[in-house]
Short mmCIF file of C-alpha atoms and ligand atoms in Angstrom, two decimals:
data_model
loop_
_atom_site.label_atom_id
_atom_site.label_comp_id
_atom_site.label_asym_id
_atom_site.label_seq_id
_atom_site.Cartn_x
_atom_site.Cartn_y
_atom_site.Cartn_z
CA MET A 168 0.00 0.00 0.00
CA PRO A 169 1.39 3.37 -0.95
CA TYR A 170 -0.23 5.04 2.09
CA LEU A 171 1.81 6.33 4.97
CA LYS A 172 1.34 4.68 8.31
CA ILE A 173 0.57 7.48 10.72
CA PRO A 174 -0.20 7.16 14.42
CA LYS A 175 -3.88 7.87 14.86
CA GLY A 176 -6.34 8.01 17.75
CA TRP A 177 -8.81 5.84 15.82
CA ASP A 178 -6.31 3.10 14.94
CA ILE A 179 -7.74 0.01 16.65
CA PRO A 180 -7.88 -3.65 15.64
CA GLU A 181 -10.39 -4.47 12.97
CA SER A 182 -11.85 -7.18 15.21
CA HIS A 183 -13.28 -4.41 17.40
CA VAL A 184 -15.54 -3.24 14.62
CA THR A 185 -18.89 -5.00 14.74
CA PRO A 186 -20.05 -4.81 11.17
CA GLU A 187 -23.40 -5.67 9.71
CA SER A 188 -23.42 -9.46 9.24
CA ASP A 189 -24.46 -9.38 5.59
CA TYR A 190 -21.68 -7.00 4.89
CA MET A 191 -19.11 -9.29 6.48
CA ASN A 192 -20.42 -12.23 4.49
CA ARG A 193 -20.01 -10.27 1.33
CA ARG A 194 -16.54 -9.20 2.36
CA SER A 195 -15.37 -12.76 2.87
CA PHE A 196 -16.92 -13.62 -0.49
CA ILE A 197 -14.84 -10.86 -2.04
CA LYS A 198 -11.76 -12.23 -0.30
CA GLU A 199 -12.42 -15.68 -1.69
CA LEU A 200 -12.57 -14.25 -5.17
CA GLY A 201 -9.16 -12.76 -4.55
CA VAL A 202 -8.38 -9.08 -4.88
CA VAL A 203 -9.06 -7.91 -8.38
CA GLY A 204 -6.88 -5.05 -9.47
CA ALA A 205 -8.76 -1.97 -10.61
CA GLY A 206 -7.56 -2.70 -14.14
CA ALA A 207 -9.51 -5.93 -14.16
CA LEU A 208 -12.87 -4.32 -13.40
CA SER A 209 -15.28 -5.09 -16.14
CA LEU A 210 -17.94 -2.67 -17.26
CA SER A 211 -20.63 -5.21 -16.47
CA LEU A 212 -19.76 -4.71 -12.80
CA LEU A 213 -20.44 -1.05 -13.14
CA SER A 214 -23.77 -0.63 -14.86
CA PRO A 215 -26.53 -0.29 -12.29
CA ASP A 216 -28.55 1.59 -14.91
CA ALA A 217 -29.41 -1.76 -16.42
CA PHE A 218 -31.16 -2.81 -13.18
CA ALA A 219 -34.90 -3.23 -13.18
CA ARG A 220 -36.93 -0.83 -11.01
CA PRO A 221 -36.74 -2.11 -7.42
CA LYS A 222 -39.82 -2.49 -5.22
CA ASN A 223 -38.06 -1.46 -2.03
CA VAL A 224 -34.65 -0.29 -0.87
CA GLU A 225 -33.51 -3.83 0.00
CA GLU A 226 -34.15 -4.80 -3.60
CA GLN A 227 -32.36 -1.69 -4.85
CA LEU A 228 -29.30 -2.50 -2.72
CA ALA A 229 -29.36 -6.20 -3.63
CA ALA A 230 -28.78 -5.26 -7.27
CA PHE A 231 -25.60 -3.41 -6.22
CA GLN A 232 -24.52 -6.13 -3.77
CA ASP A 233 -24.71 -8.70 -6.57
CA LYS A 234 -21.90 -6.84 -8.35
CA PRO A 235 -19.23 -6.32 -5.68
CA LEU A 236 -16.21 -4.11 -6.19
CA ALA A 237 -13.31 -6.28 -5.13
CA VAL A 238 -10.92 -3.95 -3.36
CA GLU A 239 -8.79 -4.33 -0.27
CA HIS A 240 -9.81 -2.91 3.08
CA ASN A 241 -7.17 -0.51 4.39
CA PRO A 242 -6.71 -1.53 8.05
CA GLN A 243 -5.34 1.93 8.90
CA PHE A 244 -8.86 3.32 8.60
CA THR A 245 -11.06 1.51 11.04
CA VAL A 246 -13.39 2.87 13.70
CA GLU A 247 -14.17 1.61 17.20
CA ARG A 248 -17.92 2.14 16.83
CA GLN A 249 -20.41 -0.30 15.39
CA MET A 250 -20.82 -0.10 11.63
CA THR A 251 -24.09 1.49 10.52
CA ASP A 252 -26.52 -0.91 8.85
CA GLU A 253 -26.45 -0.51 5.07
CA VAL A 254 -30.23 -0.14 4.73
CA VAL A 255 -30.24 2.53 7.45
CA ALA A 256 -27.48 4.51 5.68
CA ALA A 257 -29.28 4.18 2.33
CA THR A 258 -32.56 5.55 3.71
CA TYR A 259 -31.30 8.53 5.71
CA ASN A 260 -29.71 10.77 3.11
CA ASN A 261 -29.32 14.42 2.26
CA PHE A 262 -29.49 15.23 -1.44
CA TYR A 263 -31.31 18.54 -1.77
CA GLU A 264 -31.33 18.47 -5.57
CA PHE A 265 -33.99 15.75 -5.27
CA SER A 266 -35.80 16.51 -2.00
CA SER A 267 -35.37 17.94 1.45
CA GLY A 268 -36.72 14.63 2.82
CA LYS A 269 -34.28 11.90 3.75
CA LYS A 270 -36.00 8.51 3.84
CA ASN A 271 -37.33 8.11 0.31
CA LEU A 272 -34.63 9.83 -1.67
CA TRP A 273 -33.57 6.54 -3.25
CA LYS A 274 -37.06 6.24 -4.74
CA LEU A 275 -37.03 9.77 -6.17
CA MET A 276 -33.78 9.10 -8.00
CA GLU A 277 -34.84 6.31 -10.31
CA ASP A 278 -34.37 8.43 -13.44
CA PHE A 279 -30.96 9.72 -12.39
CA GLU A 280 -28.47 8.28 -14.90
CA THR A 281 -25.02 8.00 -13.42
CA ARG A 282 -23.25 6.35 -16.37
CA PRO A 283 -21.57 7.35 -18.57
CA TRP A 284 -20.26 10.27 -16.44
CA GLN A 285 -17.44 12.68 -17.11
CA LEU A 286 -15.39 14.46 -14.47
CA GLU A 287 -13.60 17.62 -15.59
CA ILE A 288 -10.59 19.03 -13.72
CA GLY A 289 -9.18 22.37 -14.70
CA GLY A 290 -8.41 25.93 -13.61
CA LEU A 291 -4.94 26.57 -12.16
CA VAL A 292 -3.38 23.28 -13.27
CA HIS A 293 -0.68 22.35 -15.76
CA LYS A 294 -2.58 19.37 -17.15
CA PRO A 295 -6.37 19.91 -17.30
CA MET A 296 -8.27 16.66 -17.88
CA THR A 297 -11.72 15.30 -18.59
CA LEU A 298 -12.04 11.74 -17.35
CA ASP A 299 -14.68 9.09 -17.70
CA VAL A 300 -15.55 7.87 -14.21
CA ASP A 301 -15.25 4.18 -15.13
CA ASP A 302 -11.78 4.83 -16.58
CA LEU A 303 -10.89 6.51 -13.29
CA LEU A 304 -12.13 3.45 -11.38
CA ARG A 305 -9.82 1.28 -13.44
CA GLN A 306 -6.80 3.57 -13.13
CA MET A 307 -6.83 4.69 -9.53
CA PRO A 308 -5.66 2.80 -6.42
CA LEU A 309 -9.08 1.94 -4.97
CA GLU A 310 -9.29 0.87 -1.34
CA GLU A 311 -11.89 0.55 1.38
CA ARG A 312 -11.80 2.81 4.43
CA VAL A 313 -14.17 2.78 7.37
CA TYR A 314 -14.75 6.38 8.46
CA ARG A 315 -16.88 8.17 10.98
CA PHE A 316 -19.23 10.58 9.24
CA ARG A 317 -20.87 13.49 11.10
CA CYS A 318 -23.66 15.65 9.69
CA VAL A 319 -24.00 19.25 10.89
CA GLU A 320 -27.57 18.25 11.90
CA THR A 321 -25.96 16.09 14.69
CA TRP A 322 -26.64 12.64 13.23
CA ALA A 323 -23.65 10.41 12.58
CA MET A 324 -22.81 7.07 10.98
CA VAL A 325 -19.88 4.70 10.47
CA VAL A 326 -19.65 3.33 6.94
CA PRO A 327 -17.10 1.62 4.67
CA TRP A 328 -16.36 3.85 1.69
CA ILE A 329 -14.43 2.75 -1.41
CA GLY A 330 -12.32 5.34 -3.15
CA PHE A 331 -8.90 6.83 -3.61
CA PRO A 332 -7.19 9.87 -2.11
CA LEU A 333 -8.09 13.08 -3.98
CA LYS A 334 -4.37 13.80 -3.73
CA ALA A 335 -3.67 11.07 -6.32
CA LEU A 336 -5.85 12.85 -8.88
CA LEU A 337 -4.48 16.31 -8.07
CA GLU A 338 -0.97 14.98 -8.62
CA LYS A 339 -2.02 13.95 -12.15
CA VAL A 340 -3.34 17.43 -13.08
CA GLN A 341 -0.45 19.24 -11.36
CA PRO A 342 -1.80 22.39 -9.66
CA THR A 343 0.18 25.55 -10.46
CA SER A 344 1.89 27.46 -7.65
CA ASP A 345 -1.02 29.99 -7.66
CA ALA A 346 -3.64 27.36 -6.80
CA LYS A 347 -4.98 27.75 -3.23
CA TYR A 348 -8.41 26.07 -3.32
CA VAL A 349 -10.27 23.24 -5.04
CA GLU A 350 -13.82 24.18 -6.01
CA MET A 351 -16.18 21.25 -6.69
CA LEU A 352 -19.47 21.28 -8.52
CA THR A 353 -22.45 18.90 -8.68
CA PHE A 354 -24.41 18.32 -11.94
CA TRP A 355 -27.25 20.73 -12.80
CA ASN A 356 -30.24 19.15 -14.53
CA ALA A 357 -33.69 20.13 -13.27
CA ASP A 358 -35.29 17.53 -15.55
CA VAL A 359 -34.05 14.77 -13.24
CA ALA A 360 -33.49 16.72 -10.02
CA PRO A 361 -36.73 18.67 -9.47
CA GLN A 362 -35.55 20.80 -6.55
CA GLN A 363 -33.11 22.48 -8.93
CA ARG A 364 -36.18 24.36 -10.27
CA ASN A 365 -36.32 26.16 -6.93
CA SER A 366 -34.65 29.42 -7.88
CA ARG A 367 -34.29 30.56 -4.25
CA LEU A 368 -31.49 28.04 -3.86
CA PRO A 369 -28.05 28.83 -5.34
CA TRP A 370 -27.73 25.87 -7.75
CA PRO A 371 -25.61 24.08 -8.65
CA TYR A 372 -24.34 22.69 -5.32
CA VAL A 373 -20.76 23.89 -4.85
CA GLU A 374 -18.26 22.89 -2.21
CA GLY A 375 -14.59 23.52 -1.73
CA LEU A 376 -11.46 22.83 0.25
CA THR A 377 -8.15 24.56 0.63
CA LEU A 378 -5.46 22.87 -1.44
CA ALA A 379 -3.81 21.63 1.77
CA GLU A 380 -7.10 20.04 2.92
CA ALA A 381 -7.62 18.50 -0.52
CA MET A 382 -4.11 17.00 -0.43
CA ASN A 383 -4.60 15.51 3.06
CA GLU A 384 -4.41 11.73 3.05
CA LEU A 385 -7.89 11.43 4.62
CA THR A 386 -9.67 13.27 1.78
CA LEU A 387 -11.24 10.52 -0.29
CA LEU A 388 -12.78 10.68 -3.75
CA THR A 389 -15.38 8.02 -3.28
CA VAL A 390 -16.95 5.68 -5.82
CA GLY A 391 -18.32 2.90 -3.61
CA ILE A 392 -19.81 1.97 -0.25
CA TYR A 393 -20.43 -1.40 1.54
CA GLY A 394 -18.37 -3.29 -1.02
CA HIS A 395 -20.09 -2.05 -4.22
CA ILE A 396 -20.40 1.08 -6.35
CA LEU A 397 -22.35 3.99 -4.86
CA PRO A 398 -26.10 3.83 -5.12
CA PRO A 399 -27.52 7.14 -6.40
CA GLN A 400 -28.70 8.36 -2.98
CA HIS A 401 -25.10 8.31 -1.69
CA GLY A 402 -23.87 10.54 -4.54
CA ALA A 403 -23.15 8.24 -7.48
CA PRO A 404 -21.03 7.95 -9.43
CA ILE A 405 -18.35 9.97 -7.61
CA ARG A 406 -18.42 12.10 -4.47
CA LEU A 407 -16.09 13.54 -1.89
CA ILE A 408 -15.67 12.30 1.68
CA VAL A 409 -13.94 14.62 4.16
CA PRO A 410 -14.37 12.81 7.48
CA TRP A 411 -13.21 15.59 9.82
CA LYS A 412 -15.70 18.15 8.47
CA TYR A 413 -19.48 18.36 8.68
CA GLY A 414 -21.18 16.20 6.06
CA PHE A 415 -22.30 19.04 3.78
CA LYS A 416 -18.67 19.49 2.72
CA SER A 417 -18.78 15.93 1.28
CA ILE A 418 -20.28 16.94 -2.07
CA LYS A 419 -22.11 14.31 -4.14
CA SER A 420 -22.23 13.50 -7.88
CA ILE A 421 -19.33 15.76 -8.86
CA VAL A 422 -18.95 16.91 -12.48
CA ARG A 423 -16.21 19.49 -12.20
CA MET A 424 -13.24 20.46 -10.04
CA THR A 425 -11.55 23.81 -10.53
CA LEU A 426 -8.25 24.78 -8.93
CA THR A 427 -8.47 28.45 -8.03
CA ASN A 428 -6.85 31.19 -5.97
CA LYS A 429 -10.21 32.44 -4.60
CA GLN A 430 -12.23 30.84 -1.82
CA PRO A 431 -15.15 29.10 -3.57
CA ARG A 432 -18.68 30.44 -2.95
CA THR A 433 -20.19 27.30 -1.51
CA PHE A 434 -23.88 26.39 -1.58
CA TRP A 435 -24.70 26.42 2.15
CA HIS A 436 -22.41 29.33 2.92
CA THR A 437 -24.16 31.40 0.23
CA LEU A 438 -27.56 30.50 1.72
CA SER A 439 -26.64 31.16 5.34
CA PRO A 440 -23.08 32.39 5.97
CA ARG A 441 -23.53 32.58 9.74
CA GLU A 442 -24.59 28.95 9.98
CA TYR A 443 -22.31 27.23 7.47
CA GLY A 444 -18.73 28.44 7.40
CA PHE A 445 -16.35 27.53 4.61
CA GLU A 446 -14.13 25.61 7.01
CA SER A 447 -16.81 23.75 9.01
CA ASN A 448 -14.59 21.36 10.91
CA VAL A 449 -16.46 19.16 13.40
CA ASN A 450 -16.09 20.91 16.75
CA PRO A 451 -18.10 20.22 19.93
CA THR A 452 -17.34 23.67 21.38
CA VAL A 453 -18.66 25.70 18.47
CA PRO A 454 -22.47 25.44 18.47
CA HIS A 455 -24.49 25.87 15.32
CA PRO A 456 -26.45 29.13 15.84
CA ARG A 457 -29.63 27.03 16.23
CA TRP A 458 -28.41 23.96 18.14
CA SER A 459 -25.56 22.54 20.22
CA GLN A 460 -22.85 20.43 18.60
CA ALA A 461 -21.70 18.92 21.91
CA THR A 462 -23.17 15.47 21.20
CA GLU A 463 -24.16 13.38 18.19
CA TRP A 464 -26.49 10.41 17.65
CA MET A 465 -25.98 7.36 15.48
CA ILE A 466 -28.59 6.73 12.78
CA GLY A 467 -30.15 3.30 13.26
CA THR A 468 -29.31 2.75 16.93
CA ARG A 469 -29.88 6.37 18.13
CA GLU A 470 -26.94 5.91 20.56
CA ARG A 471 -25.64 9.27 21.69
CA HIS A 472 -21.91 10.10 21.98
CA PRO A 473 -19.90 13.20 22.81
CA THR A 474 -18.80 14.96 19.61
CA GLN A 475 -15.04 14.77 19.03
CA LEU A 476 -12.94 17.65 17.75
CA TYR A 477 -12.22 17.07 14.04
CA ASN A 478 -14.58 14.08 14.38
CA GLY A 479 -11.71 12.19 16.03
CA TYR A 480 -9.25 12.75 13.17
CA GLY A 481 -7.16 15.45 14.87
CA ASP A 482 -3.91 13.47 14.63
CA ALA A 483 -4.08 13.67 10.84
CA VAL A 484 -5.52 17.18 10.38
CA ALA A 485 -5.04 19.47 13.41
CA HIS A 486 -1.74 20.75 11.95
CA LEU A 487 -3.70 22.28 9.05
CA TYR A 488 -5.31 24.77 11.42
CA GLU A 489 -2.43 25.75 13.71
N1 LIG B 17 -24.08 16.94 -2.15
C1 LIG B 17 -25.03 17.45 -2.97
N2 LIG B 17 -24.73 17.63 -4.28
N3 LIG B 17 -26.26 17.82 -2.54
C2 LIG B 17 -26.61 17.69 -1.21
O1 LIG B 17 -27.74 18.04 -0.84
N4 LIG B 17 -25.88 17.04 1.04
C3 LIG B 17 -24.72 17.00 1.92
C4 LIG B 17 -23.65 16.03 1.41
N5 LIG B 17 -23.43 16.20 -0.01
C5 LIG B 17 -25.64 17.17 -0.31
C6 LIG B 17 -24.38 16.77 -0.85
C7 LIG B 17 -25.05 16.68 3.28
S1 LIG B 17 -25.85 17.89 4.15
C8 LIG B 17 -24.73 15.49 3.86
S2 LIG B 17 -24.95 15.23 5.53
C9 LIG B 17 -24.18 14.39 3.07
O2 LIG B 17 -24.09 14.70 1.67
C10 LIG B 17 -25.04 13.12 3.23
O3 LIG B 17 -24.44 12.02 2.59
P1 LIG B 17 -25.20 10.62 2.58
O4 LIG B 17 -26.61 10.86 2.10
O5 LIG B 17 -24.43 9.72 1.69
O6 LIG B 17 -25.20 10.13 4.01
#
């Protein structure tokens, strides 16, 4: 593995994670198959659009589970808390382009086509590129990481993402010395995402990181979850995961990244600057103007825990803010 071994507060034996039983069964199945290099992925593994319309979320997920992405779990990224159940995570989503509701988003997204999909990277870079997402899946060093995820609304989950460090892609495009930020943009198509007709919201959804945050080893460009490619409600076909920041920074269904020297005007910050700062690191001592951030609750079990500074990832990221 090309990843640095760093001492981390969350580094505990994998046996301490109590994952969903189905998920473990699937994982051992993947192990039996042997680890398939990203280059060996066949397109038939990657075409959920061919699936018939599911009757319920279990049926939707089964179609993804039948086509596992065989990648190795990175044991450096494991969490002491119980893994969130896959059905729970797939029915408690935020994706405002489709609805402000959470539970039935998967159902509202049946006409959302996530393949083929192009990702464009440009701005202050030496080598701008437009990449097909499936080509990216074949080329990049995919791995599985279990991360804590904390929404600004105080709910939290622990899920296994599949992806590669954003850093690996930025190294390909070679940011110029003027580049200070990475701006990221979600698709804009009101024909499939009806809330994008609401002109009071500043579409398209934009998020951003400083270049140093984007280059941090924890910042993951994510293409899969629970052993398979992302279902639409989790931000297919490619999204960001920044585990030490509130969940709204983890932008879904990205179409463009632009390296820039100006702080991006992000969606939530534009709507309510006092409530959603650009930085938005998880911090129990900084309340949201309308609620406390001192504790969080796990979706599914509703267990409550004290919120941790940087969501527990301080060892890897605190130096960015000194
Ligand atoms: N990305 C887009 N494009 N649109 C959104 O509404 N919601 C954000 C983030 N990314 C959002 C988005 C918020 S508020 C959260 S908490 C997470 O996605 C939720 O991710 P999940 O549904 O996979 O749990």
